[in-house]
Amino acid sequence: MKTFFLSGAIVIDVRTNTTYQKAHANGTTNIPFEQLKNAIPVLLQINRVYILVCETGASSSIAVNILRAAGIEAYNGGCWQQLNELLFC
């Protein structure tokens, strides 16, 4: 189940860089929510599935809608800590 869920996907943590540096799930990429729109051209070029996480799942939900509106396949992974537990427990 873990492998299927993340197979080939890139996990993006949309919390601030400062918050991300304090603690984050291994293997995630930090693109702060405020910078997400600027990253869309690069994400389109990479052409992968993206799973977005944040502190509670609220910001990542909004971020998913932003990426989907740009034609990017994205899903809300919710709270980064829950995703981390799913991957490493």
Coordinates of N, CA, C and O in Angstrom, one line a residue:
M1 N 0.8 -1.2 0.0 CA 0.0 0.0 0.0 C 0.9 1.3 0.0 O 0.6 2.2 -0.8
K2 N 1.9 1.3 0.8 CA 2.8 2.5 0.9 C 3.4 2.7 -0.5 O 3.4 3.8 -1.0
T3 N 3.9 1.7 -1.1 CA 4.6 1.8 -2.4 C 3.6 2.3 -3.5 O 3.9 3.2 -4.2
F4 N 2.4 1.7 -3.5 CA 1.4 2.1 -4.5 C 1.0 3.6 -4.3 O 0.9 4.3 -5.3
F5 N 0.9 4.0 -3.1 CA 0.4 5.4 -2.8 C 1.5 6.4 -3.3 O 1.1 7.4 -3.9
L6 N 2.7 6.1 -3.2 CA 3.8 7.1 -3.5 C 4.6 6.7 -4.7 O 5.5 7.4 -5.1
S7 N 4.3 5.6 -5.4 CA 5.1 5.2 -6.5 C 5.2 6.2 -7.6 O 4.2 6.6 -8.2
G8 N 6.4 6.8 -7.7 CA 6.6 7.8 -8.8 C 6.1 9.2 -8.4 O 6.4 10.1 -9.2
A9 N 5.5 9.4 -7.3 CA 5.0 10.7 -6.9 C 6.1 11.5 -6.2 O 7.0 10.9 -5.6
I10 N 5.9 12.8 -6.3 CA 6.8 13.7 -5.6 C 6.0 14.4 -4.5 O 4.9 14.9 -4.8
V11 N 6.5 14.3 -3.3 CA 5.8 14.9 -2.2 C 6.3 16.3 -1.9 O 7.6 16.5 -1.8
I12 N 5.4 17.3 -2.0 CA 5.8 18.7 -1.8 C 5.2 19.1 -0.4 O 4.0 19.0 -0.2
D13 N 6.0 19.7 0.4 CA 5.6 20.2 1.7 C 5.5 21.7 1.5 O 6.5 22.4 1.1
V14 N 4.3 22.3 1.7 CA 4.1 23.7 1.3 C 4.2 24.6 2.6 O 3.9 25.8 2.5
R15 N 4.8 24.1 3.7 CA 5.0 25.0 4.8 C 6.2 25.9 4.5 O 6.9 25.7 3.6
T16 N 6.3 26.9 5.4 CA 7.4 27.9 5.2 C 8.8 27.1 5.3 O 8.9 26.1 5.9
N17 N 9.8 27.7 4.7 CA 11.1 27.1 4.7 C 11.6 26.9 6.2 O 12.2 25.9 6.5
T18 N 11.4 27.9 7.0 CA 11.8 27.9 8.4 C 11.1 26.7 9.1 O 11.8 25.9 9.9
T19 N 9.8 26.6 9.0 CA 9.1 25.5 9.6 C 9.5 24.1 9.1 O 9.7 23.2 9.8
Y20 N 9.7 24.1 7.8 CA 10.2 22.8 7.1 C 11.5 22.4 7.7 O 11.7 21.2 7.9
Q21 N 12.4 23.3 7.8 CA 13.8 23.0 8.3 C 13.8 22.5 9.7 O 14.6 21.7 10.1
K22 N 12.8 22.9 10.5 CA 12.7 22.4 11.9 C 12.4 20.9 12.0 O 12.9 20.2 12.8
A23 N 11.5 20.5 11.1 CA 11.1 19.0 11.0 C 10.3 18.8 9.8 O 9.5 19.6 9.4
H24 N 10.6 17.7 9.1 CA 9.8 17.3 7.9 C 10.0 15.8 7.6 O 10.8 15.2 8.2
A25 N 9.1 15.3 6.7 CA 9.2 13.9 6.3 C 10.4 13.8 5.4 O 10.6 14.6 4.5
N26 N 11.2 12.7 5.5 CA 12.3 12.4 4.7 C 11.8 12.3 3.2 O 10.7 11.7 3.0
G27 N 12.6 12.8 2.3 CA 12.3 12.6 0.9 C 11.3 13.6 0.3 O 10.9 13.5 -0.8
T28 N 10.9 14.6 1.1 CA 10.0 15.6 0.6 C 10.7 16.8 0.1 O 11.9 17.0 0.4
T29 N 10.0 17.5 -0.8 CA 10.6 18.8 -1.3 C 9.8 19.9 -0.7 O 8.6 19.9 -0.6
N30 N 10.5 21.0 -0.3 CA 9.8 22.1 0.2 C 9.6 23.2 -0.8 O 10.6 23.7 -1.4
I31 N 8.4 23.5 -1.1 CA 8.0 24.7 -1.9 C 7.0 25.4 -1.1 O 5.8 25.0 -1.0
P32 N 7.4 26.5 -0.4 CA 6.4 27.2 0.4 C 5.2 27.6 -0.4 O 5.3 28.0 -1.6
F33 N 4.1 27.6 0.3 CA 2.8 27.9 -0.4 C 2.9 29.2 -1.2 O 2.4 29.3 -2.3
E34 N 3.5 30.2 -0.6 CA 3.6 31.5 -1.3 C 4.4 31.5 -2.6 O 4.3 32.4 -3.4
Q35 N 5.2 30.5 -2.7 CA 6.1 30.3 -3.9 C 5.5 29.3 -4.9 O 6.1 29.1 -6.0
L36 N 4.4 28.7 -4.6 CA 3.9 27.6 -5.4 C 3.6 28.0 -6.8 O 3.9 27.3 -7.8
K37 N 2.9 29.1 -7.0 CA 2.5 29.5 -8.3 C 3.7 29.8 -9.2 O 3.7 29.5 -10.4
N38 N 4.8 30.3 -8.6 CA 6.0 30.5 -9.4 C 6.7 29.2 -9.8 O 7.4 29.1 -10.8
A39 N 6.4 28.1 -9.1 CA 7.0 26.8 -9.4 C 6.2 26.0 -10.4 O 6.7 25.0 -10.9
I40 N 5.0 26.5 -10.8 CA 4.2 25.7 -11.7 C 4.9 25.4 -13.1 O 4.8 24.2 -13.5
P41 N 5.6 26.3 -13.7 CA 6.3 25.9 -15.0 C 7.2 24.8 -14.8 O 7.3 23.9 -15.7
V42 N 8.0 24.7 -13.7 CA 8.9 23.7 -13.5 C 8.2 22.4 -13.2 O 8.6 21.3 -13.7
L43 N 7.2 22.4 -12.4 CA 6.4 21.2 -12.1 C 5.7 20.6 -13.3 O 5.7 19.4 -13.5
L44 N 5.3 21.5 -14.2 CA 4.7 21.0 -15.5 C 5.8 20.3 -16.3 O 5.5 19.3 -16.9
Q45 N 7.0 20.8 -16.3 CA 8.1 20.2 -17.1 C 8.5 18.8 -16.5 O 8.8 17.9 -17.2
I46 N 8.5 18.7 -15.2 CA 8.8 17.5 -14.5 C 7.8 16.4 -14.9 O 8.0 15.2 -15.0
N47 N 6.5 16.8 -14.9 CA 5.4 16.0 -15.4 C 5.2 14.7 -14.5 O 5.3 13.6 -15.0
R48 N 5.1 14.9 -13.2 CA 4.9 13.8 -12.3 C 3.6 14.0 -11.5 O 2.9 15.1 -11.6
V49 N 3.2 13.0 -10.7 CA 2.1 13.2 -9.8 C 2.7 13.8 -8.5 O 3.8 13.4 -8.1
Y50 N 1.9 14.8 -8.0 CA 2.4 15.5 -6.8 C 1.5 15.2 -5.6 O 0.2 15.3 -5.8
I51 N 2.0 15.0 -4.5 CA 1.3 14.8 -3.2 C 1.7 16.0 -2.3 O 2.9 16.1 -2.1
L52 N 0.8 16.8 -1.9 CA 1.1 18.0 -1.2 C 0.7 17.8 0.3 O -0.3 17.2 0.6
V53 N 1.6 18.3 1.2 CA 1.4 18.2 2.6 C 1.7 19.5 3.3 O 2.4 20.4 2.7
C54 N 1.2 19.7 4.5 CA 1.4 20.9 5.2 C 1.3 20.6 6.7 O 1.4 19.4 7.1
E55 N 1.0 21.5 7.6 CA 0.9 21.3 9.0 C -0.4 20.5 9.3 O -0.4 19.6 10.1
T56 N -1.6 20.9 8.7 CA -2.9 20.3 9.1 C -3.6 19.7 7.9 O -4.6 19.0 8.1
G57 N -3.2 20.0 6.7 CA -3.9 19.6 5.5 C -4.7 20.7 4.8 O -5.2 20.5 3.7
A58 N -4.9 21.8 5.5 CA -5.7 22.9 4.9 C -4.9 23.6 3.8 O -5.5 23.8 2.7
S59 N -3.7 24.0 4.0 CA -3.0 24.7 3.0 C -2.7 23.8 1.8 O -2.7 24.2 0.7
S60 N -2.4 22.6 2.1 CA -2.1 21.6 1.0 C -3.3 21.4 0.2 O -3.2 21.2 -1.0
S61 N -4.5 21.4 0.8 CA -5.8 21.3 0.0 C -5.9 22.5 -1.0 O -6.3 22.2 -2.1
I62 N -5.7 23.7 -0.5 CA -5.7 24.8 -1.4 C -4.7 24.7 -2.5 O -4.9 25.0 -3.7
A63 N -3.5 24.3 -2.1 CA -2.4 24.1 -3.1 C -2.7 23.1 -4.2 O -2.4 23.3 -5.3
V64 N -3.4 22.0 -3.8 CA -3.8 21.0 -4.8 C -4.7 21.7 -5.8 O -4.5 21.4 -7.0
N65 N -5.6 22.5 -5.4 CA -6.5 23.2 -6.3 C -5.8 24.1 -7.2 O -6.1 24.2 -8.4
I66 N -4.8 24.7 -6.8 CA -4.0 25.6 -7.6 C -3.2 24.8 -8.7 O -3.2 25.2 -9.8
L67 N -2.6 23.7 -8.3 CA -1.9 22.9 -9.3 C -2.9 22.2 -10.3 O -2.6 22.2 -11.5
R68 N -4.0 21.7 -9.8 CA -5.0 21.1 -10.7 C -5.5 22.1 -11.7 O -5.7 21.8 -12.9
A69 N -5.7 23.4 -11.3 CA -6.2 24.4 -12.2 C -5.1 24.7 -13.3 O -5.5 25.1 -14.4
A70 N -3.9 24.4 -13.0 CA -2.8 24.5 -14.0 C -2.6 23.3 -14.8 O -1.7 23.2 -15.6
G71 N -3.4 22.3 -14.6 CA -3.3 21.0 -15.4 C -2.4 20.0 -14.8 O -1.9 19.1 -15.5
I72 N -2.0 20.1 -13.5 CA -1.1 19.2 -12.9 C -1.9 18.2 -12.0 O -2.8 18.6 -11.3
E73 N -1.5 17.0 -12.1 CA -2.1 15.9 -11.2 C -1.6 16.0 -9.8 O -0.4 15.8 -9.6
A74 N -2.4 16.4 -8.9 CA -2.0 16.6 -7.5 C -3.0 16.1 -6.5 O -4.2 16.1 -6.8
Y75 N -2.6 15.7 -5.4 CA -3.4 15.1 -4.3 C -3.0 15.7 -3.0 O -1.8 16.0 -2.8
N76 N -4.0 15.8 -2.1 CA -3.7 16.3 -0.7 C -3.3 15.1 0.1 O -4.0 14.2 0.4
G77 N -2.0 15.2 0.6 CA -1.5 14.2 1.5 C -1.8 14.5 3.0 O -1.5 13.7 3.9
G78 N -2.4 15.7 3.2 CA -2.8 16.1 4.6 C -1.6 16.6 5.4 O -0.7 17.2 4.9
C79 N -1.6 16.2 6.6 CA -0.6 16.6 7.6 C 0.7 15.8 7.3 O 0.8 14.6 7.2
W80 N 1.8 16.5 7.3 CA 3.1 15.9 7.0 C 3.5 14.9 8.0 O 4.1 13.9 7.6
Q81 N 3.1 15.1 9.2 CA 3.5 14.1 10.3 C 2.8 12.8 10.1 O 3.4 11.7 10.3
Q82 N 1.5 12.8 9.6 CA 0.8 11.6 9.3 C 1.4 10.8 8.2 O 1.5 9.6 8.2
L83 N 1.8 11.6 7.1 CA 2.4 11.0 6.0 C 3.8 10.3 6.4 O 4.1 9.2 6.0
N84 N 4.5 11.1 7.2 CA 5.8 10.5 7.7 C 5.6 9.2 8.5 O 6.3 8.3 8.3
E85 N 4.6 9.2 9.3 CA 4.3 7.9 10.1 C 3.9 6.8 9.1 O 4.3 5.7 9.3
L86 N 3.1 7.1 8.1 CA 2.7 6.1 7.2 C 3.9 5.5 6.4 O 4.0 4.3 6.2
L87 N 4.8 6.4 6.1 CA 6.0 5.9 5.4 C 7.0 5.2 6.2 O 7.7 4.2 5.7
F88 N 7.2 5.6 7.5 CA 8.3 5.1 8.3 C 7.9 4.3 9.5 O 8.7 4.0 10.4
C89 N 6.6 3.9 9.6 CA 6.2 3.0 10.7 C 5.9 1.6 10.3 O 5.7 1.3 9.2

